[in-house]
GROMACS .gro file of C-alpha atoms in nm:
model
  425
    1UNK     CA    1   0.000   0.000   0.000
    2UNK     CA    2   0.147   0.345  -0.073
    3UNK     CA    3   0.114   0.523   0.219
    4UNK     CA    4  -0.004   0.870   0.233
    5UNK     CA    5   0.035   1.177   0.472
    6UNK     CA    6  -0.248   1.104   0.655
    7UNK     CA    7  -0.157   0.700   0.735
    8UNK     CA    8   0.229   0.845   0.843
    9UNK     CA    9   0.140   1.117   1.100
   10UNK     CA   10  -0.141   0.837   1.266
   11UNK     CA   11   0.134   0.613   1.270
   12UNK     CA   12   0.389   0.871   1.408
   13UNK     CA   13   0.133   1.005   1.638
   14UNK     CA   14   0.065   0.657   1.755
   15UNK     CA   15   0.435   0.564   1.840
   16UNK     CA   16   0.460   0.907   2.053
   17UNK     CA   17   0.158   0.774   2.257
   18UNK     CA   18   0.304   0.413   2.356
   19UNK     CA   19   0.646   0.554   2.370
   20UNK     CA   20   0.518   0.744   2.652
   21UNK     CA   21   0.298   0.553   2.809
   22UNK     CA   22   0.496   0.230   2.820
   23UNK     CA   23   0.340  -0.145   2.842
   24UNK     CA   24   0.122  -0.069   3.125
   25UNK     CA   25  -0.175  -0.396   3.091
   26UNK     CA   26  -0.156  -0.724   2.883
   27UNK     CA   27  -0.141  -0.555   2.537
   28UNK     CA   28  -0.283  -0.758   2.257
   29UNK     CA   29  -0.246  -0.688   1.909
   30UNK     CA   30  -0.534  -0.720   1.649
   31UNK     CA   31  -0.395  -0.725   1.279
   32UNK     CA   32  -0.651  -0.639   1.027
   33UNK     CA   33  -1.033  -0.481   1.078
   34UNK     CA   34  -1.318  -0.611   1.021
   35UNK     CA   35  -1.675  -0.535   1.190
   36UNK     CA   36  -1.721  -0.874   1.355
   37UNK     CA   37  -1.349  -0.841   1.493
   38UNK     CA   38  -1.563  -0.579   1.690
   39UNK     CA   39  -1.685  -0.784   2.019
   40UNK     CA   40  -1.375  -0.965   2.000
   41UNK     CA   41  -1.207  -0.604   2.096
   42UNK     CA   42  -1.463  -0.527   2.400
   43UNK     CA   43  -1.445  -0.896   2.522
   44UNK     CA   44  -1.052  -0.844   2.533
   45UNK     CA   45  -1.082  -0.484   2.671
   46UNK     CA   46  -1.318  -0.657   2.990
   47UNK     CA   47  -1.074  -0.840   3.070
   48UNK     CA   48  -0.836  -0.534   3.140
   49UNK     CA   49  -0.604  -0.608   2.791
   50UNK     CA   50  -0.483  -0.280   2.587
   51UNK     CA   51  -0.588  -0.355   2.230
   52UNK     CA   52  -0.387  -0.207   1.942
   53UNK     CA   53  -0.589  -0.244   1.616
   54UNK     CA   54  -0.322  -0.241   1.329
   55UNK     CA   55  -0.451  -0.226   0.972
   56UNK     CA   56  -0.371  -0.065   0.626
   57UNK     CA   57  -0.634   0.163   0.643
   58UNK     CA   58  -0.694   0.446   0.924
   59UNK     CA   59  -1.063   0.419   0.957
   60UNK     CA   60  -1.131   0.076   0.968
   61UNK     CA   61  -1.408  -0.074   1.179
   62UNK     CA   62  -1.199  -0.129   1.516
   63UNK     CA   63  -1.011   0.257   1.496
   64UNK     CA   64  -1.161   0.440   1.730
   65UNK     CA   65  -1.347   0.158   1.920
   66UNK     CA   66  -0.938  -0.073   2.018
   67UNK     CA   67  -0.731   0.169   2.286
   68UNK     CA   68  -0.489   0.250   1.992
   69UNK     CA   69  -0.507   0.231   1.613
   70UNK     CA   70  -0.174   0.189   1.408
   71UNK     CA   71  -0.226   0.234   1.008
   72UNK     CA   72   0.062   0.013   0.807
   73UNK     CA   73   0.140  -0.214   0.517
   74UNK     CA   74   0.033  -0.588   0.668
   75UNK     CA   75   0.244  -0.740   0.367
   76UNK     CA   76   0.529  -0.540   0.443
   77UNK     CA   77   0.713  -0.798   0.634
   78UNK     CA   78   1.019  -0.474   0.763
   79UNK     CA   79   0.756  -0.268   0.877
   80UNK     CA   80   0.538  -0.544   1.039
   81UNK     CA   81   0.777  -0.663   1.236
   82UNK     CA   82   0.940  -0.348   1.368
   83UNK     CA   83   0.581  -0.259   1.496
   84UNK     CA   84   0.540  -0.591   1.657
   85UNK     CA   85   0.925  -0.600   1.816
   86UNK     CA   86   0.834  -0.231   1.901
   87UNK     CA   87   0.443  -0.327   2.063
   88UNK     CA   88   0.590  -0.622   2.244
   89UNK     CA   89   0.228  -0.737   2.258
   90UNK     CA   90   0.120  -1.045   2.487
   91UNK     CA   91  -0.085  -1.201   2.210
   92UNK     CA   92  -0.137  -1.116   1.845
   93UNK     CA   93  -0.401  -1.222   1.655
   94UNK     CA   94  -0.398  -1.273   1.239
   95UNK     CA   95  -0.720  -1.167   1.150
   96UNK     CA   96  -0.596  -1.034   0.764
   97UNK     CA   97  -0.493  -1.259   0.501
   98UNK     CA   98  -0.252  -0.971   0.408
   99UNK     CA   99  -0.024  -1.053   0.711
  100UNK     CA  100   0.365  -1.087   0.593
  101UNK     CA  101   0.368  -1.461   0.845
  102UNK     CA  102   0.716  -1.526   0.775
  103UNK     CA  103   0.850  -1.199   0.857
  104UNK     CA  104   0.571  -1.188   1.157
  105UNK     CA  105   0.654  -1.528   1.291
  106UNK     CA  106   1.038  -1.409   1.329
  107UNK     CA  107   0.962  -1.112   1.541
  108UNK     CA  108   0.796  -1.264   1.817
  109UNK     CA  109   0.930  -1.384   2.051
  110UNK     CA  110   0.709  -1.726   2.161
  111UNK     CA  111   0.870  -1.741   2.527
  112UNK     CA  112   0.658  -1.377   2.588
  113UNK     CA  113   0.401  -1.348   2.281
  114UNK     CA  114   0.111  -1.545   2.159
  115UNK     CA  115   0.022  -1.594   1.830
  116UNK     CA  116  -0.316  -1.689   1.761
  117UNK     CA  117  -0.333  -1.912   1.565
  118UNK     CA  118  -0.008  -2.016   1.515
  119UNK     CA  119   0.195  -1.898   1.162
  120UNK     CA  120   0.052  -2.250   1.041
  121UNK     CA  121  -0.278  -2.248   1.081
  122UNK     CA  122  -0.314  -1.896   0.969
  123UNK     CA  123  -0.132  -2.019   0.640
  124UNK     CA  124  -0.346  -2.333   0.586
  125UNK     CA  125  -0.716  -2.174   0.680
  126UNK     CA  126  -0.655  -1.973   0.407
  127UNK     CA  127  -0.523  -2.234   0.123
  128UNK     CA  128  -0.765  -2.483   0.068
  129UNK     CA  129  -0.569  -2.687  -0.158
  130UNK     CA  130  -0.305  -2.724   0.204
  131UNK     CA  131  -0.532  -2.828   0.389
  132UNK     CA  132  -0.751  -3.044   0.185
  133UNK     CA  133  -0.441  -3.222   0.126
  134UNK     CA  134  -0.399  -3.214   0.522
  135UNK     CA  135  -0.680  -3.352   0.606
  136UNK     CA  136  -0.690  -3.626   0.340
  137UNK     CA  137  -0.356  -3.744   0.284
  138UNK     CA  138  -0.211  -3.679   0.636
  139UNK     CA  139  -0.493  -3.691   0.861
  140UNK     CA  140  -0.679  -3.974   0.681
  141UNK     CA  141  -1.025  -3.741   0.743
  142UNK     CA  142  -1.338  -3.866   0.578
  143UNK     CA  143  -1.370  -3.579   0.285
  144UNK     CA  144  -1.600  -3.559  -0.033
  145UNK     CA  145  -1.341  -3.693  -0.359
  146UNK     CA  146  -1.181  -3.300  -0.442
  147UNK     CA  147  -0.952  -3.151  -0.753
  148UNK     CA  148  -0.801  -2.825  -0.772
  149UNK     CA  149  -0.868  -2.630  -1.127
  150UNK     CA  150  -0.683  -2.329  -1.251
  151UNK     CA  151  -0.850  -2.275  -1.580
  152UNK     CA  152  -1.201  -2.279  -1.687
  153UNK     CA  153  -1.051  -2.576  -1.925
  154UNK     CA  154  -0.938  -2.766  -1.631
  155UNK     CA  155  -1.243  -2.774  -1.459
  156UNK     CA  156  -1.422  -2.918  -1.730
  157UNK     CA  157  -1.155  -3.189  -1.792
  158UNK     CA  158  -1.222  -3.253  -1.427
  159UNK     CA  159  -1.595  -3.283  -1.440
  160UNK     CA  160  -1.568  -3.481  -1.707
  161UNK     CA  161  -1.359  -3.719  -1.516
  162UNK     CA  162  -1.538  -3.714  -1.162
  163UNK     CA  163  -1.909  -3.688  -1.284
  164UNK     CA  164  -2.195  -3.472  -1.249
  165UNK     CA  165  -2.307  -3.311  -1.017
  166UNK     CA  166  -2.054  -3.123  -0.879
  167UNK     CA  167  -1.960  -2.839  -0.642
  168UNK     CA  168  -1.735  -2.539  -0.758
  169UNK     CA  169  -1.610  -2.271  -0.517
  170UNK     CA  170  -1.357  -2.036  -0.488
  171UNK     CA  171  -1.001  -2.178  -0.299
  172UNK     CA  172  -1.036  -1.867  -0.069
  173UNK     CA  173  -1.402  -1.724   0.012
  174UNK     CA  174  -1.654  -1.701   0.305
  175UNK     CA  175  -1.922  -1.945   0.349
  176UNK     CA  176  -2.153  -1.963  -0.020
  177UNK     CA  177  -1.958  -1.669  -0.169
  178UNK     CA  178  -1.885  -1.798  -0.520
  179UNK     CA  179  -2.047  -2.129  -0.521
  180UNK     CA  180  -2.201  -2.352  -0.802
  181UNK     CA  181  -2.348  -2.716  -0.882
  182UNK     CA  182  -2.251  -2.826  -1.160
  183UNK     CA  183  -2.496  -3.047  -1.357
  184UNK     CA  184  -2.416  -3.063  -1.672
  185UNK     CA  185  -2.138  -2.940  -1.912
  186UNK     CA  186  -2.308  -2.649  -2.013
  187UNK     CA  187  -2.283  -2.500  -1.646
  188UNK     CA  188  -1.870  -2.523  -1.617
  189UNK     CA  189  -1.771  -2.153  -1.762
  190UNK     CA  190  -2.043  -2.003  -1.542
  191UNK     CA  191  -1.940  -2.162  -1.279
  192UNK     CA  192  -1.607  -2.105  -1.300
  193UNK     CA  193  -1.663  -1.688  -1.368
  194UNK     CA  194  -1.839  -1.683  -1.058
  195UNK     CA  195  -1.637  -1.847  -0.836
  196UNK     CA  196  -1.322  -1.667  -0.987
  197UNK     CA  197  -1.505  -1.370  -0.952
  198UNK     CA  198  -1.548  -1.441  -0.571
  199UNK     CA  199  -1.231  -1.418  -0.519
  200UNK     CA  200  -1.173  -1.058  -0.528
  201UNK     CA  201  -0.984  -0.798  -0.695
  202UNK     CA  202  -0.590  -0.898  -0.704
  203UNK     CA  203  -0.585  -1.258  -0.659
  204UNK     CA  204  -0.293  -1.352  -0.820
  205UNK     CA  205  -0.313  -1.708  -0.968
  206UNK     CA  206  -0.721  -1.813  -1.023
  207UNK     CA  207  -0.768  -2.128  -0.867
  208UNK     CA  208  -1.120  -2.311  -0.797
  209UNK     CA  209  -1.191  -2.639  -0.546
  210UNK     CA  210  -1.434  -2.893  -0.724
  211UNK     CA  211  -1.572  -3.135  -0.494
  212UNK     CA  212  -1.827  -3.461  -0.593
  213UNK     CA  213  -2.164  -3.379  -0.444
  214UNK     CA  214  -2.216  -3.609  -0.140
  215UNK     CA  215  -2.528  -3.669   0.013
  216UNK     CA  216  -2.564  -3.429   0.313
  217UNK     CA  217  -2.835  -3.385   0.553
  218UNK     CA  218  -2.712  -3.045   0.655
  219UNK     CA  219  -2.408  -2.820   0.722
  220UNK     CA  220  -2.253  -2.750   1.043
  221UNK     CA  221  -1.982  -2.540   1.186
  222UNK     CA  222  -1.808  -2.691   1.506
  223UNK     CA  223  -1.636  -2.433   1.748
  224UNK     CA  224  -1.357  -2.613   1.913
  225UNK     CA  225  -1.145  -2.352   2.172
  226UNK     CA  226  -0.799  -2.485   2.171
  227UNK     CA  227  -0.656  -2.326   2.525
  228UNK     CA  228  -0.371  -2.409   2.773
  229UNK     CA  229  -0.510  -2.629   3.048
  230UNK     CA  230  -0.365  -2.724   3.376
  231UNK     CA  231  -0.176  -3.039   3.274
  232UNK     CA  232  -0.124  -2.924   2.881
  233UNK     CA  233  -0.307  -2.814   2.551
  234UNK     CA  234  -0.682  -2.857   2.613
  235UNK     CA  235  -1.023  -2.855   2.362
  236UNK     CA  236  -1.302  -2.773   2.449
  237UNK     CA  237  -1.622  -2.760   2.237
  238UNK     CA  238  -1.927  -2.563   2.151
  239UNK     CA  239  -2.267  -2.706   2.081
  240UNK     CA  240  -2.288  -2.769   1.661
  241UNK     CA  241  -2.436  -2.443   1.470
  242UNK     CA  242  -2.630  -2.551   1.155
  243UNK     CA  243  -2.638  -2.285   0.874
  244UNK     CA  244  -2.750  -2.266   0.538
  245UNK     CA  245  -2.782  -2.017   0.279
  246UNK     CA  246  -3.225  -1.938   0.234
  247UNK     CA  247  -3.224  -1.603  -0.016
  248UNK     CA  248  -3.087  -1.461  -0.305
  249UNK     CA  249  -3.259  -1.169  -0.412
  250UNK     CA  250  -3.211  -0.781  -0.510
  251UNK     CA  251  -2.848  -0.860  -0.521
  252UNK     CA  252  -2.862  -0.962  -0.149
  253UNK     CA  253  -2.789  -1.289   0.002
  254UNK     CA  254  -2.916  -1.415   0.367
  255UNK     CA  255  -2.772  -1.688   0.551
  256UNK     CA  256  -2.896  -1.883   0.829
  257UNK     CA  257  -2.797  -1.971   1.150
  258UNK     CA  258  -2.919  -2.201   1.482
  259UNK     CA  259  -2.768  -2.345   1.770
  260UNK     CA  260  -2.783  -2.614   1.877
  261UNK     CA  261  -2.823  -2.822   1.545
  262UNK     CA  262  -2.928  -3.170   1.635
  263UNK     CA  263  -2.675  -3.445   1.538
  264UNK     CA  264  -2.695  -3.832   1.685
  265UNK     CA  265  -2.452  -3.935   1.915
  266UNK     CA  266  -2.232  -4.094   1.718
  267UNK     CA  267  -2.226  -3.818   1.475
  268UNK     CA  268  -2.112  -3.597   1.751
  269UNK     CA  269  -1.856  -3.803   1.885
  270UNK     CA  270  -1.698  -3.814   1.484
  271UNK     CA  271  -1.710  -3.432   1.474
  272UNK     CA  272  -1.558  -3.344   1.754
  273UNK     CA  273  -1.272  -3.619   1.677
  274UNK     CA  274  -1.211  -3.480   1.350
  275UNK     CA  275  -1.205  -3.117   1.448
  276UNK     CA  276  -0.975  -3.222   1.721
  277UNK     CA  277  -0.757  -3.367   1.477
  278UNK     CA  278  -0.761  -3.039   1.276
  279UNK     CA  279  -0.716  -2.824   1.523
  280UNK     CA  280  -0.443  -3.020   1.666
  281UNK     CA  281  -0.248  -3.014   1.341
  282UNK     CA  282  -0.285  -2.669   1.281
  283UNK     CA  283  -0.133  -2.594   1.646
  284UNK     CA  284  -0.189  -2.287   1.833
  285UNK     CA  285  -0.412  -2.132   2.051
  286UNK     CA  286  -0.739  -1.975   1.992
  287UNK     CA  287  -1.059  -2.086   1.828
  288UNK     CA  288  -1.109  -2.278   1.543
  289UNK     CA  289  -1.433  -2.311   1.374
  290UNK     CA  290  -1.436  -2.618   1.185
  291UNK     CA  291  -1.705  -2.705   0.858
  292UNK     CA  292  -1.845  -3.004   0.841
  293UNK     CA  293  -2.103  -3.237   0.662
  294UNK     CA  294  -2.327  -3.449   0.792
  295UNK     CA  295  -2.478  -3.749   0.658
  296UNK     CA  296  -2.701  -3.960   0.924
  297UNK     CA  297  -2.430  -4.075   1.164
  298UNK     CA  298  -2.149  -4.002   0.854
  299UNK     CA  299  -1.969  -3.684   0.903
  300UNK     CA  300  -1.702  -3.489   0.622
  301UNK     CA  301  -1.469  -3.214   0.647
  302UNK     CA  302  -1.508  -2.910   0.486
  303UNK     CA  303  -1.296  -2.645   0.593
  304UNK     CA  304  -1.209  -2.444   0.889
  305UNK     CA  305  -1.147  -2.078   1.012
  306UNK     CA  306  -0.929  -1.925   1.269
  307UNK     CA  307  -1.031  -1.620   1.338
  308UNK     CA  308  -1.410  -1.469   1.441
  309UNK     CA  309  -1.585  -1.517   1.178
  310UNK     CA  310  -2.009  -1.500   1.094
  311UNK     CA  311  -2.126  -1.744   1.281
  312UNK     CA  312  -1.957  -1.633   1.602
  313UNK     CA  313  -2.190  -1.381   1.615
  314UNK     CA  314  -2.500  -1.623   1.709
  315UNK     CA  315  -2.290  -1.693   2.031
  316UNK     CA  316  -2.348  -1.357   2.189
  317UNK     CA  317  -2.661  -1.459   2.251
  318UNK     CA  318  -2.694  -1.896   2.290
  319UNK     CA  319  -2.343  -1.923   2.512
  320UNK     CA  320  -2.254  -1.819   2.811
  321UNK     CA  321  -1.962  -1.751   2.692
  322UNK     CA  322  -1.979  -1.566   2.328
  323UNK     CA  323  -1.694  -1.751   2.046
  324UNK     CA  324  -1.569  -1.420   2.064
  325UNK     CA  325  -1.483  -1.410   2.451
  326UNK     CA  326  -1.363  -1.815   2.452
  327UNK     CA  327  -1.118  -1.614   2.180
  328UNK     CA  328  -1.021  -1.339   2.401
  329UNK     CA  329  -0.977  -1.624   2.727
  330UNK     CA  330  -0.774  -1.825   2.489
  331UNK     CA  331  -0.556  -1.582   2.365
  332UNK     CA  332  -0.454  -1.452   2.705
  333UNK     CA  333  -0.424  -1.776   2.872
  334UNK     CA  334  -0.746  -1.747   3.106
  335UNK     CA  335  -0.989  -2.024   3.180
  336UNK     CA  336  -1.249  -2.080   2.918
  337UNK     CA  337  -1.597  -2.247   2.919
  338UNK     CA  338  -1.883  -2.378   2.659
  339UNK     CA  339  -2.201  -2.329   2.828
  340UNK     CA  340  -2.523  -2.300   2.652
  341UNK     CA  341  -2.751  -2.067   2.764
  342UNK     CA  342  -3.107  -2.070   2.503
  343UNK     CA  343  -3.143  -2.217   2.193
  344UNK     CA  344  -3.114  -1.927   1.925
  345UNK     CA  345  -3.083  -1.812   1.562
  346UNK     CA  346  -2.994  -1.542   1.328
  347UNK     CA  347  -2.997  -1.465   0.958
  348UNK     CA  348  -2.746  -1.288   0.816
  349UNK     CA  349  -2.785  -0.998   0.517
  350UNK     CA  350  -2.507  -0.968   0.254
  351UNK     CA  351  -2.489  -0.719  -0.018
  352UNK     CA  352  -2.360  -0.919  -0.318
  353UNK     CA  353  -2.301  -0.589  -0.539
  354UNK     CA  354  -1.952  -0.495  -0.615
  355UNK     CA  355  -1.889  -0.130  -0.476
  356UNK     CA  356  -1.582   0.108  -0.516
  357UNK     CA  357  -1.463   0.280  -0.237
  358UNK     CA  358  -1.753   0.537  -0.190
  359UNK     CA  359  -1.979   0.364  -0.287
  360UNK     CA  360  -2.124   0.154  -0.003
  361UNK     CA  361  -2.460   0.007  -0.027
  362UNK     CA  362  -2.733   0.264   0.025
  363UNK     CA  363  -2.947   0.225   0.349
  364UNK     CA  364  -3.275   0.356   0.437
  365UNK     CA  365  -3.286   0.719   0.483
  366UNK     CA  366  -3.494   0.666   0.809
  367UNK     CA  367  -3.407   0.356   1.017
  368UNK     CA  368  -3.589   0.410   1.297
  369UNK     CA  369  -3.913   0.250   1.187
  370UNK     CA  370  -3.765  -0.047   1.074
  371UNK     CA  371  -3.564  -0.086   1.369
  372UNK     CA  372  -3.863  -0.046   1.605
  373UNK     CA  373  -4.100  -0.295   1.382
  374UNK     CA  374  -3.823  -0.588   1.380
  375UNK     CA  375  -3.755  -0.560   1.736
  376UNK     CA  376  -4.111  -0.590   1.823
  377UNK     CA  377  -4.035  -0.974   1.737
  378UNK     CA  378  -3.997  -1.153   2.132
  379UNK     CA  379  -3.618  -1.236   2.225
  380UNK     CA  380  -3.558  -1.054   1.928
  381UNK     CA  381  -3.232  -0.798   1.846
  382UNK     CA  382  -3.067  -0.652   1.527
  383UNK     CA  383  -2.659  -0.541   1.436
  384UNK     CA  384  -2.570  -0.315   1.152
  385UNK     CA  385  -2.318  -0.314   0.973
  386UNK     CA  386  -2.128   0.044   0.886
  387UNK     CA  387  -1.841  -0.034   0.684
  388UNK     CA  388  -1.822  -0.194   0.330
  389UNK     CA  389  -1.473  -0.204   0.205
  390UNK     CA  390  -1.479  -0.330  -0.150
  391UNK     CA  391  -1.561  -0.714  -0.180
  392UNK     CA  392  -1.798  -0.935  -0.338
  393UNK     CA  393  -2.001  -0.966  -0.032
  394UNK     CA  394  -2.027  -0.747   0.277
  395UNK     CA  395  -2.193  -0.805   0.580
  396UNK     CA  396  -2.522  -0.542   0.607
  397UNK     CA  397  -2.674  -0.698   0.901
  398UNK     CA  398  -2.788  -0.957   1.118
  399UNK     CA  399  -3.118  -1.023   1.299
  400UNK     CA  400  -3.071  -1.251   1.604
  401UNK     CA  401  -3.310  -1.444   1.809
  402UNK     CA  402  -3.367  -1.662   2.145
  403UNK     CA  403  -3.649  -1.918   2.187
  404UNK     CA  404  -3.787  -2.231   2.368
  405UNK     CA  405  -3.631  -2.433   2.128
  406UNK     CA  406  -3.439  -2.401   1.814
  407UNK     CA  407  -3.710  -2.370   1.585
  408UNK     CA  408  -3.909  -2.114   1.786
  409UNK     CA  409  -3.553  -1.916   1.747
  410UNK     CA  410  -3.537  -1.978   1.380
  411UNK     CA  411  -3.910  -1.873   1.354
  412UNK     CA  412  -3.792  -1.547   1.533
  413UNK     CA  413  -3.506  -1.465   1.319
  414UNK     CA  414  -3.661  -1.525   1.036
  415UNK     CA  415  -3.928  -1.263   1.095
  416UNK     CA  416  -3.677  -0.984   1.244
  417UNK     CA  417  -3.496  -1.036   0.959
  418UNK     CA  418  -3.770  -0.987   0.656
  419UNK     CA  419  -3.801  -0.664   0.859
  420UNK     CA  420  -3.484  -0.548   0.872
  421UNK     CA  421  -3.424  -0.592   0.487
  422UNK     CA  422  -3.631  -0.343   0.456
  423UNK     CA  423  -3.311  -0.091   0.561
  424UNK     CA  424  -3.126  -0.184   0.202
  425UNK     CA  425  -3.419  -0.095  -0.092
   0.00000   0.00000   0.00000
């Protein structure tokens, strides 16, 4: 990133303030902003930590909200790790996929800093072709048959050999972004536009996972909080949150959440061994929200993230304990637990239009109204979403709900959210 005037003297300005004020609390760093990296910030700041929000950009979602704000090049492995010798943060968390890891993984020093995750799991959450090959030829996990396809030829050559149908998605993108089924031969160049597409402006080589539909009876994400415990490295594990994409419309997409999602017992037992394995391999603290498939009592890998992500922010209202406070507990050493609290649900609201820099998606002149009418939905609450840096799909909002059960909840969040649509005309 060329850095301006403006990014300099907030830097300068920044490294006058710590200079001063020396290392005073736990200080843990935060590189890259995003609006859900938001409660992850408070639930570190309750628990007395300084949090430095480092990022490109100067007005990112956490600047003004962390303690301090630092504005650098993440890829510039020099100036990355001068700020980080120069912080001398307790943890650090990756939460960019612009980090410089090499350069950042030789500046701290493990004996007094956490990284979370660890310099190999941050690699691998973010290369599917890594850690497909992990999990498969390594791990020995049960995972749909996969190829990897850099050219719209490729991926036909490939469906040709594996069969219809078949699933198409971007190797790096959030949950749906950039998806297809293939189902006949016809449907390979669209689906390979779209999932390039997905993958954002500067990817450098276009690259595309296609994966032999399985049956599934649903998707599932898996929480697993890999922490220090008394007598070593410890997991503990969140109840299952089913999700599932249910609109596409008016260049918006909505996603669903619930928690708990019913699975049998045995089902249970062979996701939480898998994402054990996973999370084990990947080493580190921190959490680890690992994708499954489930089949009856049959269970696949799918993928995994390791940072907050969406469907953390269900959490903040099913767990005693949100995802994003087992995070902050993990990442400072503390003592973490997974207690449910209600059954709940949310659906989340995507803009799927591609905006410039100014142009962020236009919400209602007069929210109010809207506000009030979704909220009048019981155990009922809303979050907006204020910034939209330029990406295929941006979070707009999320209606959240609490119930007697899980499909009270989903009932709920369901109606709070065909209000609060109403915000993005």
């Amino acid at each position: 990133m060329g850095g301006g005037s403006a990014v300099n003297s907030e830097h300068e300005l920044a490294t006058e303030r710590i200079a001063v004020d020396g290392p005073s609390r736990l200080r843990a760093v935060v590189l890259g902003s995003a609006d859900v990296s938001r409660e992850l910030v408070i639930a570190l700041q309750r628990l007395g930590a300084e949090v430095v929000a480092v990022d490109r950009y100067v007005d990112g979602p956490l600047h003004g909200l962390a303690d301090r704000s630092l504005a650098i090049d993440l890829s510039d492995g020099d100036e990355l790790a001068a700020t980080i010798r120069w912080l001398q943060p307790k943890a650090v968390l990756i939460a960019s996929d612009l980090v410089a890891l090499d350069a950042l993984e030789a500046a701290i020093d493990p004996a007094c800093t956490e990284l979370v995750p660890g310099v190999r799991g941050a690699r691998l959450a973010v290369d599917a072709e890594g850690l497909h090959r992990l999990a498969a030829d390594h791990l020995g996990l049960p995972v749909a048959p996969f190829w990897f396809a850099g050219s719209a030829g490729e991926l036909r050559a490939i469906a040709e050999h594996g069969g219809y149908p078949m699933v198409v998605k971007p190797v790096i993108g959030a949950l749906g972004e950039g998806r297809s089924v293939l189902v006949r031969a016809a449907d390979v160049e669209p689906a390979w536009q779209r999932a390039v597409s997905a993958l954002g402006p500067g990817t450098a080589t276009p690259r595309v996972l296609a994966e032999t539909v399985v049956e599934v009876d649903s998707e599932v994400t898996l929480l697993a909080v890999h922490r220090n415990g008394s007598s070593g490295p410890a997991l503990d594990f969140c109840a299952p949150i089913g999700h599932r994409s249910v609109d596409e419309s008016n260049g918006r997409l909505t996603v669903e959440y619930w928690q708990p999602h019913p699975m049998s017992a045995v089902a249970l037992d062979s996701a939480r061994s898998i994402a054990a394995r996973v999370a084990r391999a990947l080493g580190g603290r921190g959490l680890f929200g690992v994708e499954l498939l489930i089949h009856g009592d049959e269970v696949y890998f799918a993928g995994i993230s390791v940072r907050p992500y969406d469907a953390a922010l269900l959490t903040t209202r099913t767990q005693r304990l949100s995802a994003f406070e087992l995070q902050a507990r993990a990442m400072l050493g503390l003592t973490t637990d997974t207690i449910g609290l209600s059954p709940g649900a949310a659906r989340l609201i995507y803009s799927r239009r591609r905006t410039g820099a100014d142009t962020a998606p236009v919400i209602a002149s007069d929210t109010a109204p809207v506000l009030a009418e979704a909220l009048t939905v019981p155990e009922s609450d809303v979050v907006i979403f204020n910034h939209h840096e330029g990406h295929p799909r941006r979070r707009l909002g999320v209606a959240l709900a609490t119930g007697s059960d899980v499909a009270m909840a989903r009932h709920r969040a369901a109606q709070a959210s065909a209000v609060l649509d109403k915000l993005w005309p």
